[in-house]
Short mmCIF file of C-alpha atoms in Angstrom, two decimals:
data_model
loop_
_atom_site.label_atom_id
_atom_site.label_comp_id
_atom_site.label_asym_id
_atom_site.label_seq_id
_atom_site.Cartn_x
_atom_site.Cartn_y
_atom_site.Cartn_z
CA UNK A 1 153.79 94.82 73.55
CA UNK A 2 152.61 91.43 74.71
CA UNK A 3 149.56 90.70 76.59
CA UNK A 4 148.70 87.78 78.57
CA UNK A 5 144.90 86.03 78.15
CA UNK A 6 144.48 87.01 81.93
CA UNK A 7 145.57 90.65 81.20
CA UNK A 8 143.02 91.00 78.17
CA UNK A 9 140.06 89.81 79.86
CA UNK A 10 140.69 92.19 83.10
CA UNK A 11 140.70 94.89 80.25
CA UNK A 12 137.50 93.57 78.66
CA UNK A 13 135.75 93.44 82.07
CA UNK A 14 136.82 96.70 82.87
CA UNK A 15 135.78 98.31 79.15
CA UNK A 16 132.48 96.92 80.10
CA UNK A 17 131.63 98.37 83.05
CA UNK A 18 132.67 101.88 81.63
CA UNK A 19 130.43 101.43 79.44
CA UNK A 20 127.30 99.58 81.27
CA UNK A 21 124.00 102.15 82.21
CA UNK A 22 123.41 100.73 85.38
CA UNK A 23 124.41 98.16 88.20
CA UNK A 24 121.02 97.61 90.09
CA UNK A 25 121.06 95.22 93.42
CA UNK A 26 118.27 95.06 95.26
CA UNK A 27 119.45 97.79 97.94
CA UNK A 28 122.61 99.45 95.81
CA UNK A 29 122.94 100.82 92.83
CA UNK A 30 125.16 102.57 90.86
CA UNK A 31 124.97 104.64 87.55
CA UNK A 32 127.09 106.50 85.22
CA UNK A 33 126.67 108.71 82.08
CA UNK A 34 126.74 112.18 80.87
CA UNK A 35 122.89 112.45 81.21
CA UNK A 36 120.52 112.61 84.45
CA UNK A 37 121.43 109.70 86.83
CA UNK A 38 119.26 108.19 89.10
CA UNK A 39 119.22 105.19 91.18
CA UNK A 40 116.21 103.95 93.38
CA UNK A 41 116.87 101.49 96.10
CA UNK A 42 114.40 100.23 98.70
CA UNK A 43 114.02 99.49 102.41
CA UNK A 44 111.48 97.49 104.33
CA UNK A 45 109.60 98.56 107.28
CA UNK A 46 107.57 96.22 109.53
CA UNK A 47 105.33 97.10 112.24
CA UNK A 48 103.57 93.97 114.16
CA UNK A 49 100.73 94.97 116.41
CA UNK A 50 99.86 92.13 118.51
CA UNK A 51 95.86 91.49 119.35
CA UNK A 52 95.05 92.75 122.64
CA UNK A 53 91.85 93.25 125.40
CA UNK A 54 92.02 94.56 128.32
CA UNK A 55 88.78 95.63 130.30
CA UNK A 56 88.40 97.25 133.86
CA UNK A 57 85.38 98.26 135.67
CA UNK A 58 86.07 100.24 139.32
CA UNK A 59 89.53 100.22 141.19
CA UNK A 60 92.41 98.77 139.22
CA UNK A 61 94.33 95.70 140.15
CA UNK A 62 93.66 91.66 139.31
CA UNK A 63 91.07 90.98 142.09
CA UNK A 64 90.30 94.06 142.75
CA UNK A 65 86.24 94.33 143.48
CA UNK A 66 84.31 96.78 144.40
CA UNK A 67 81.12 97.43 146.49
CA UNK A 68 77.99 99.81 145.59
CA UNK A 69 76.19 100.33 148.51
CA UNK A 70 72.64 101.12 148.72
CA UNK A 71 71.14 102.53 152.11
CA UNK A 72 67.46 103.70 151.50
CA UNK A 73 65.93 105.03 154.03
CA UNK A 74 63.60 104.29 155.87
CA UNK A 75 61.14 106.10 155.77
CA UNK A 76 61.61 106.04 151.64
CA UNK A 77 61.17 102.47 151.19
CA UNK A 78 59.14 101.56 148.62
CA UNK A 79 58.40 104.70 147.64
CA UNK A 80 58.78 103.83 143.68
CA UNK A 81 59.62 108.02 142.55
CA UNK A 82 62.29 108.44 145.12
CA UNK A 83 65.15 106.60 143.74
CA UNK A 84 68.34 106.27 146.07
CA UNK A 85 71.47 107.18 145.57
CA UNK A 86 74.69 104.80 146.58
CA UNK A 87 76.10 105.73 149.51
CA UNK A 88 79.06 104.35 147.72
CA UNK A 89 80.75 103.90 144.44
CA UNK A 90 77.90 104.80 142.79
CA UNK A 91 80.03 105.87 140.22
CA UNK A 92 81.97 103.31 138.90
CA UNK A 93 85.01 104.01 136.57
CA UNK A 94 85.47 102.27 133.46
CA UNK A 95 88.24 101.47 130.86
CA UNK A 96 88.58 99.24 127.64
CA UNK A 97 91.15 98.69 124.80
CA UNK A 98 90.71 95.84 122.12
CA UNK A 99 92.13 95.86 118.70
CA UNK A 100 91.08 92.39 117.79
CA UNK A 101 87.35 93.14 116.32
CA UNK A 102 84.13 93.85 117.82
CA UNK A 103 83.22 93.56 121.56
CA UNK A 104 80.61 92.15 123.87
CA UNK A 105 80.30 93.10 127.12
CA UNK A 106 77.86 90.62 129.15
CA UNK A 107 76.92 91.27 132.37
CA UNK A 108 76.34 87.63 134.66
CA UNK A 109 75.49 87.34 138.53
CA UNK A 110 75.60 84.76 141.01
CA UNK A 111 71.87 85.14 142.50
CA UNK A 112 70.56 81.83 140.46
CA UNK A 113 68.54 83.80 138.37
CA UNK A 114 66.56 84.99 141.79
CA UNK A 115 68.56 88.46 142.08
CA UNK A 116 70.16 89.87 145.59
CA UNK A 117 69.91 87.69 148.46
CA UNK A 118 69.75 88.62 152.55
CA UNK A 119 70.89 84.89 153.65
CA UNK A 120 67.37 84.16 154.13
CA UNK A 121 65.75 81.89 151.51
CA UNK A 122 63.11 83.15 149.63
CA UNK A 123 63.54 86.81 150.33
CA UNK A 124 65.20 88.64 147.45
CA UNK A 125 65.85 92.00 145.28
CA UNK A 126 65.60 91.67 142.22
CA UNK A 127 68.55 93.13 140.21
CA UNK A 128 66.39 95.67 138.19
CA UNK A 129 65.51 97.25 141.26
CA UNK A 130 69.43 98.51 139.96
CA UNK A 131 69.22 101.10 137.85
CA UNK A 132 72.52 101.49 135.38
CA UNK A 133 73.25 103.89 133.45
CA UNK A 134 76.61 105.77 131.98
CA UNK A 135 78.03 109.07 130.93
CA UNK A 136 79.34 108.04 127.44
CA UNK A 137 76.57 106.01 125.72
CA UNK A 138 79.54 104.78 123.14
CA UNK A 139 80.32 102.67 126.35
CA UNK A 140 76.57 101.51 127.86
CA UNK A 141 76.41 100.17 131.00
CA UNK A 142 74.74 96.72 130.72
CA UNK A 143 71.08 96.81 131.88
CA UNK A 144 70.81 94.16 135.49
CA UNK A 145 68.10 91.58 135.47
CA UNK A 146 68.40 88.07 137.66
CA UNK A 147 69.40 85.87 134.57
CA UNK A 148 71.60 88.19 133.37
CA UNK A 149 73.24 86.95 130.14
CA UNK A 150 74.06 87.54 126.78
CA UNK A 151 70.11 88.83 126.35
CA UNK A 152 71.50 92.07 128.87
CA UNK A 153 75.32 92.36 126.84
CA UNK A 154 76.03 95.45 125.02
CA UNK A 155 78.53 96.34 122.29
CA UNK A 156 80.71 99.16 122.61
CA UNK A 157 80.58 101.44 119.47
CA UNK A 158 84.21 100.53 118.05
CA UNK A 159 86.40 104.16 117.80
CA UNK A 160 89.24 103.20 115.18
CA UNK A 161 90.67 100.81 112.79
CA UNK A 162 88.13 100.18 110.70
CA UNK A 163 85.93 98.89 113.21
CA UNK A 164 88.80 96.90 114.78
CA UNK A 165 89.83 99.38 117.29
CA UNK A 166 87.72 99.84 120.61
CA UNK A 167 89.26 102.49 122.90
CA UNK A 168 87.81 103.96 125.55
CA UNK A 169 90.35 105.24 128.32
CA UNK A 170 88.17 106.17 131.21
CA UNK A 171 84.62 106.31 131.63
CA UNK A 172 81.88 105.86 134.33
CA UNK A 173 79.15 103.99 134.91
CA UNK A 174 76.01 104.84 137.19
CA UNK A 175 74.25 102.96 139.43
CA UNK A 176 70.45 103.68 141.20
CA UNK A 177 68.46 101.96 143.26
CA UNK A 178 64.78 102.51 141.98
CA UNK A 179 63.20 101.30 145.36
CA UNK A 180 59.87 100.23 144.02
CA UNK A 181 58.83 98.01 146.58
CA UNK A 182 59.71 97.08 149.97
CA UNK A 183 61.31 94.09 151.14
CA UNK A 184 61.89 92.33 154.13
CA UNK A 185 64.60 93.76 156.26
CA UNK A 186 68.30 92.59 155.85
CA UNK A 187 71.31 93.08 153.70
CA UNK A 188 71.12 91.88 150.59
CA UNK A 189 74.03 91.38 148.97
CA UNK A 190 75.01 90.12 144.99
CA UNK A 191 77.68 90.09 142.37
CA UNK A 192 77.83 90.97 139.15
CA UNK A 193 80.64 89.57 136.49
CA UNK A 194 80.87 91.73 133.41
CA UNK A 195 82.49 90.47 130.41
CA UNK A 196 84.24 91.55 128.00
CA UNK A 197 85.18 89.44 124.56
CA UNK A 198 86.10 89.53 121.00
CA UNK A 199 86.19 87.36 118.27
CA UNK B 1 203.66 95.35 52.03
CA UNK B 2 200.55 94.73 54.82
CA UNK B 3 197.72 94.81 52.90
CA UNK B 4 195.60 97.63 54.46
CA UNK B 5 193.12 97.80 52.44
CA UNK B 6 192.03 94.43 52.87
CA UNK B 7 192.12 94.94 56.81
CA UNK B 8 189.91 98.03 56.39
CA UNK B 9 187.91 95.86 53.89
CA UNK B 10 187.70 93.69 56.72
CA UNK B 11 186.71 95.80 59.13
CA UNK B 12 183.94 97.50 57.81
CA UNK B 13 182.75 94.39 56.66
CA UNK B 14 182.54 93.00 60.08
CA UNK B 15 180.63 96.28 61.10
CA UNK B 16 178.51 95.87 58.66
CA UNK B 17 178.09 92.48 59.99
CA UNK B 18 177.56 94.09 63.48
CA UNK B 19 174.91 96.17 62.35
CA UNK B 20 172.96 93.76 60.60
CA UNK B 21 173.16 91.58 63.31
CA UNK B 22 171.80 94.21 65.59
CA UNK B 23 168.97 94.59 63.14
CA UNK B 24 167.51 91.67 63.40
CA UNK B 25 168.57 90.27 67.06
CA UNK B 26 165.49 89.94 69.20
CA UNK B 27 165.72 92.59 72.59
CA UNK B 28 163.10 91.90 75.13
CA UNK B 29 161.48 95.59 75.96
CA UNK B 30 160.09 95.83 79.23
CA UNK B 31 155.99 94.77 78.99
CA UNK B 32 153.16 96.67 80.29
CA UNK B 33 149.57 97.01 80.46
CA UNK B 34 148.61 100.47 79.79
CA UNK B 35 145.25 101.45 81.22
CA UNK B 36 143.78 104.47 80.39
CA UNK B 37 141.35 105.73 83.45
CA UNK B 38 138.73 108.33 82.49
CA UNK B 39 139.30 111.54 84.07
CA UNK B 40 135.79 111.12 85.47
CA UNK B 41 134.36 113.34 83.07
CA UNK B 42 131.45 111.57 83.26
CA UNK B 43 129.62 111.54 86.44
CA UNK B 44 128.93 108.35 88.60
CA UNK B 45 126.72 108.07 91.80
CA UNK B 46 126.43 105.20 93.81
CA UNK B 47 124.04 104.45 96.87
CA UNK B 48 123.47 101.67 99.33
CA UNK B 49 121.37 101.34 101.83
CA UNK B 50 121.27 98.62 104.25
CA UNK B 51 122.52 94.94 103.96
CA UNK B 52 124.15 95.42 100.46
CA UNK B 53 124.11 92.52 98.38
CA UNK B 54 120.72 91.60 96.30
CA UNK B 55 118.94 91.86 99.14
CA UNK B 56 116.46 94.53 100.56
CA UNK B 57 117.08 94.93 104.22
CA UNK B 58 114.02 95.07 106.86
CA UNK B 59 113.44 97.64 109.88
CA UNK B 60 111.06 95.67 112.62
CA UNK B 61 109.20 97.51 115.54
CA UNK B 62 107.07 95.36 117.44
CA UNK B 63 105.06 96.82 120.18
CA UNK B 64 104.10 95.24 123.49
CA UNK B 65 100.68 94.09 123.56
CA UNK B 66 100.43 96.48 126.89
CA UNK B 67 101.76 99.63 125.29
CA UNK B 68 99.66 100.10 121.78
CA UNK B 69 98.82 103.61 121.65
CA UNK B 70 100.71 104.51 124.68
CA UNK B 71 103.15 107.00 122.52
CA UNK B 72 106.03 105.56 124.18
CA UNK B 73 108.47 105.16 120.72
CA UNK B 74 109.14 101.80 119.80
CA UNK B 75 112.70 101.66 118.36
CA UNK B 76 113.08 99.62 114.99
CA UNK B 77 115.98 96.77 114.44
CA UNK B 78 118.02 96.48 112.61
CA UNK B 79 119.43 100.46 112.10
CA UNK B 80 120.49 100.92 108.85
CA UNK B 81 123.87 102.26 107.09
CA UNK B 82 123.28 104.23 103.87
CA UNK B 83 126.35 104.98 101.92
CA UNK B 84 126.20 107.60 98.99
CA UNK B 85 129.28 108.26 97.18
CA UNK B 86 129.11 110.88 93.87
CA UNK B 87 132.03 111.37 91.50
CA UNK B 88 132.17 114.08 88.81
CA UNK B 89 134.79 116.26 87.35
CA UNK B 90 136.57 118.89 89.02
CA UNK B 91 135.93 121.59 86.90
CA UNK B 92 131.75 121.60 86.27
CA UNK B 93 130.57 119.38 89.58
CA UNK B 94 127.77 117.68 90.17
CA UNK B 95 125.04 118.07 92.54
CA UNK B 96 123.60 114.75 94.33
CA UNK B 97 120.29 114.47 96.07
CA UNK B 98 118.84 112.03 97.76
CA UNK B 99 115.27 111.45 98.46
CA UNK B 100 112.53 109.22 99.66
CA UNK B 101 109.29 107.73 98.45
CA UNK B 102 106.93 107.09 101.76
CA UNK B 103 103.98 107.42 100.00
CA UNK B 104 103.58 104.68 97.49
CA UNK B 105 103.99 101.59 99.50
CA UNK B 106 101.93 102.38 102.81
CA UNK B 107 101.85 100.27 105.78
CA UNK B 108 99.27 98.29 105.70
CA UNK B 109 98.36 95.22 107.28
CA UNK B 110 97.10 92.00 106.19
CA UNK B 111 93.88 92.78 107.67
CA UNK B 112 93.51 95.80 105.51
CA UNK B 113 94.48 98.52 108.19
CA UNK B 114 97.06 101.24 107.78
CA UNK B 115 99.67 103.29 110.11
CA UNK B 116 101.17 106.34 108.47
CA UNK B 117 104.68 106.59 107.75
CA UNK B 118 104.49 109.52 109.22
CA UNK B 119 104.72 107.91 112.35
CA UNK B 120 108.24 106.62 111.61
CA UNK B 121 111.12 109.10 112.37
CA UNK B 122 115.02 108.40 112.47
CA UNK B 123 118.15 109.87 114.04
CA UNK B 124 121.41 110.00 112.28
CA UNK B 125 124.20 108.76 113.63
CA UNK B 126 126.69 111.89 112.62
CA UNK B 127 124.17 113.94 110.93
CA UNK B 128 125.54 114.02 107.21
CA UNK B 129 121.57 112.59 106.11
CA UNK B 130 119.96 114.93 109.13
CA UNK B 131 117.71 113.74 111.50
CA UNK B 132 113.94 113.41 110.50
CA UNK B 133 110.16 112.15 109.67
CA UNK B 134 109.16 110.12 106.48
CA UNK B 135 106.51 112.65 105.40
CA UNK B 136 104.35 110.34 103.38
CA UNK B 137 105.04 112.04 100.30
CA UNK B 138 106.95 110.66 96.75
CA UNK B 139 109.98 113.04 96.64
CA UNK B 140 111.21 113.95 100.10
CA UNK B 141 114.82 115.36 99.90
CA UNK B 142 116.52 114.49 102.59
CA UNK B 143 119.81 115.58 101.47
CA UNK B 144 122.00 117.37 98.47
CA UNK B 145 125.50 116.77 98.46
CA UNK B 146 127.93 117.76 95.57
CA UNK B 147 130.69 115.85 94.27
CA UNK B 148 132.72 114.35 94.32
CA UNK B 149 132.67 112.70 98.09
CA UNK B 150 131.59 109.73 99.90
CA UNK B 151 128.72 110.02 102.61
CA UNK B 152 128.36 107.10 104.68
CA UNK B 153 125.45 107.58 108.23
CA UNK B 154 123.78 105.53 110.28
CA UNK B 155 120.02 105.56 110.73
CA UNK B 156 118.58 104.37 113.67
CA UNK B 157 114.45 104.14 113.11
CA UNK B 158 111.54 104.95 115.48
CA UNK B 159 107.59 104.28 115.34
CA UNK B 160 106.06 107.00 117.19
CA UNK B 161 103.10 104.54 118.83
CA UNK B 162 100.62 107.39 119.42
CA UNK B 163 97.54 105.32 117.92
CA UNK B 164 95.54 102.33 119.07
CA UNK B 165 95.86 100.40 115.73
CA UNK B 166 94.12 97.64 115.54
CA UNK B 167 96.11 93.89 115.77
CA UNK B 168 98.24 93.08 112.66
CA UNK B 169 101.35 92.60 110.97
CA UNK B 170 101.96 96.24 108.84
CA UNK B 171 104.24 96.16 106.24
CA UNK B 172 105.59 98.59 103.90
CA UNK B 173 108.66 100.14 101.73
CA UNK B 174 110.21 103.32 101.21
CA UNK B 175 112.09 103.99 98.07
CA UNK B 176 115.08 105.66 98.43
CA UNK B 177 116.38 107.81 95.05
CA UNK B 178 119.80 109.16 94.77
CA UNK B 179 119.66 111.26 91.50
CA UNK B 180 122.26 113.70 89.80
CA UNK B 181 119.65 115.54 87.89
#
């Protein structure tokens, strides 16, 4: 019988892999023998989380800002152990999500460090005549004072991730007005910027 | 008188001539290669899963910055084909099982965080490797098939999303072992 070069080296190829253990790629593998086979082969997962903040405080919606009202009355004013209650939204609703690190919320206002105005110069409320205060203390509400500032910011207590993770879904936030002196008649009127930020 | 024993001397001598020729003339016989396959006496498994080729293929989820922790599934790309294919002899065969490692190679970002594999599920796309949920352990059995066959299915992957995780690119491996113990 004659056997061409090509013939006898598809014949040695073949011998070998009869007798090889293993062929190992990085995904496939494949293994004969009489003994206990096994092949391991790997996949890959990857999950990408991008960095996120997102911060609301009252109704929802870009723009969106509401009013607490204060309407002591009259015959209260000034008097410092009867604090009022808002006539409305003194409850304010609250949500925040970050996954980026730590967060600052800093409360700023646009009285020019003199507090609430009536349109009348001169005559003003002072923002801590605004009590604040909220029903998860994870979540404070910022105390108000005319300058406002990162001297009144507060930082969340972080719920997850090692720290990184600040969730809180839906909270409130409380608002008083402690009435501890009277001022001159008028509506006096103020707002307040809270903000939240992470590294 | 003919001479007949010289014609007979003749004769034979001119088979004998025949013969010897025939002895040592050259006759092609037809050529062959003879190849003598095993009668798969022993056993032989073979498993991909994914891409093929030296390479180890890569399932991405990547949830929208407005949906982390909303537990609305994020599917993964690409799904991935796993073939299995287990050979043994007729008479004593073998018993193939394949499992899955989700435990030694977490996800973990490069920030030092962590989402379960347990949060990763797939569906099969005709059910030969069933349906399920990496269970974070080093031997899940996912399926036991005996020979000799060839299983190929279709995984499509899914990241369950039911955490706030914090920001970060998570990355891990499973080790898939198909094993004729």
């Amino acid at each position: 019988m004659k056997i061409t070069y090509k013939q006898y080296v598809i014949a040695t190829f073949m011998a070998a892999a009869c007798m090889s253990p293993a062929i190992s790629l990085a995904d496939s593998g494949t293994i004969n023998g009489g003994g206990p086979l096994s092949v391991p082969v790997d996949l890959d997962f990857r999950v990408v989380i991008p960095g996120t903040l997102r911060f609301r405080v009252g109704t929802d919606g870009a723009g969106s800002v509401d009013e607490v009202l204060f309407e002591p009355p009259v015959d209260d004013l000034g008097v410092d152990f009867l604090d009022v209650a808002a006539t409305n939204n003194g409850t304010v609703s609250v949500s925040l999500f970050c996954n980026i690190g730590p967060v600052t919320i800093t409360p700023t206002n646009n009285g020019g460090g003199n507090g609430l105005n009536n349109g009348i110069p001169g005559e003003y409320i002072p923002y801590s005549e605004i009590l604040t205060s909220e029903n998860n203390p994870a979540l404070a509400n910022p105390p108000l004072t005319n300058t406002g500032g990162a001297a009144d910011a507060t930082s969340p207590t972080p719920t997850s991730g090692n720290g990184k993770v600040t969730n809180y879904p839906g909270e409130s936030w409380f608002f008083t007005y402690d009435n501890t002196a009277v001022y001159p008649v008028g509506t006096y009127t103020g707002t307040v910027t809270y903000t939240a930020s992470a590294p | 008188m003919p001479d007949h024993y010289g014609l007979q001397a003749g004769v034979l001598l001119l088979a004998g001539l025949i013969v010897c020729i025939a002895q040592f003339v050259w006759v092609p016989a037809a050529e062959a290669i003879v190849i003598n396959l095993p009668n798969r006496a022993t056993p032989r498994i073979s498993i991909r899963v994914g891409a093929g080729g030296n390479r180890i293929s890569t399932v991405e989820f990547t949830v929208p910055a407005t949906d982390i922790g909303s537990d609305n599934p994020v599917t993964g790309i690409p799904s991935i084909r796993i073939r299995l294919v287990i050979r043994g002899p007729a008479a004593s065969p073998v018993t193939g099982i394949l499992s899955a490692d989700s435990y030694s190679n977490p996800l973990t970002s490069n920030r030092g965080n962590t989402i379960p594999f347990s949060d990763i599920s797939w569906t099969s796309s005709n059910g030969d490797i069933p349906s399920g949920t990496f269970t974070e352990s080093t031997s899940q059995i996912l399926a036991t098939f005996q020979s000799s066959r060839q299983i190929i299915d279709t995984h499509t992957f899914t990241y369950a999303n039911t955490g706030a995780v914090a920001e970060g690119v998570y990355a891990g491996r499973v080790v898939y072992t198909w094993a004729a113990p």
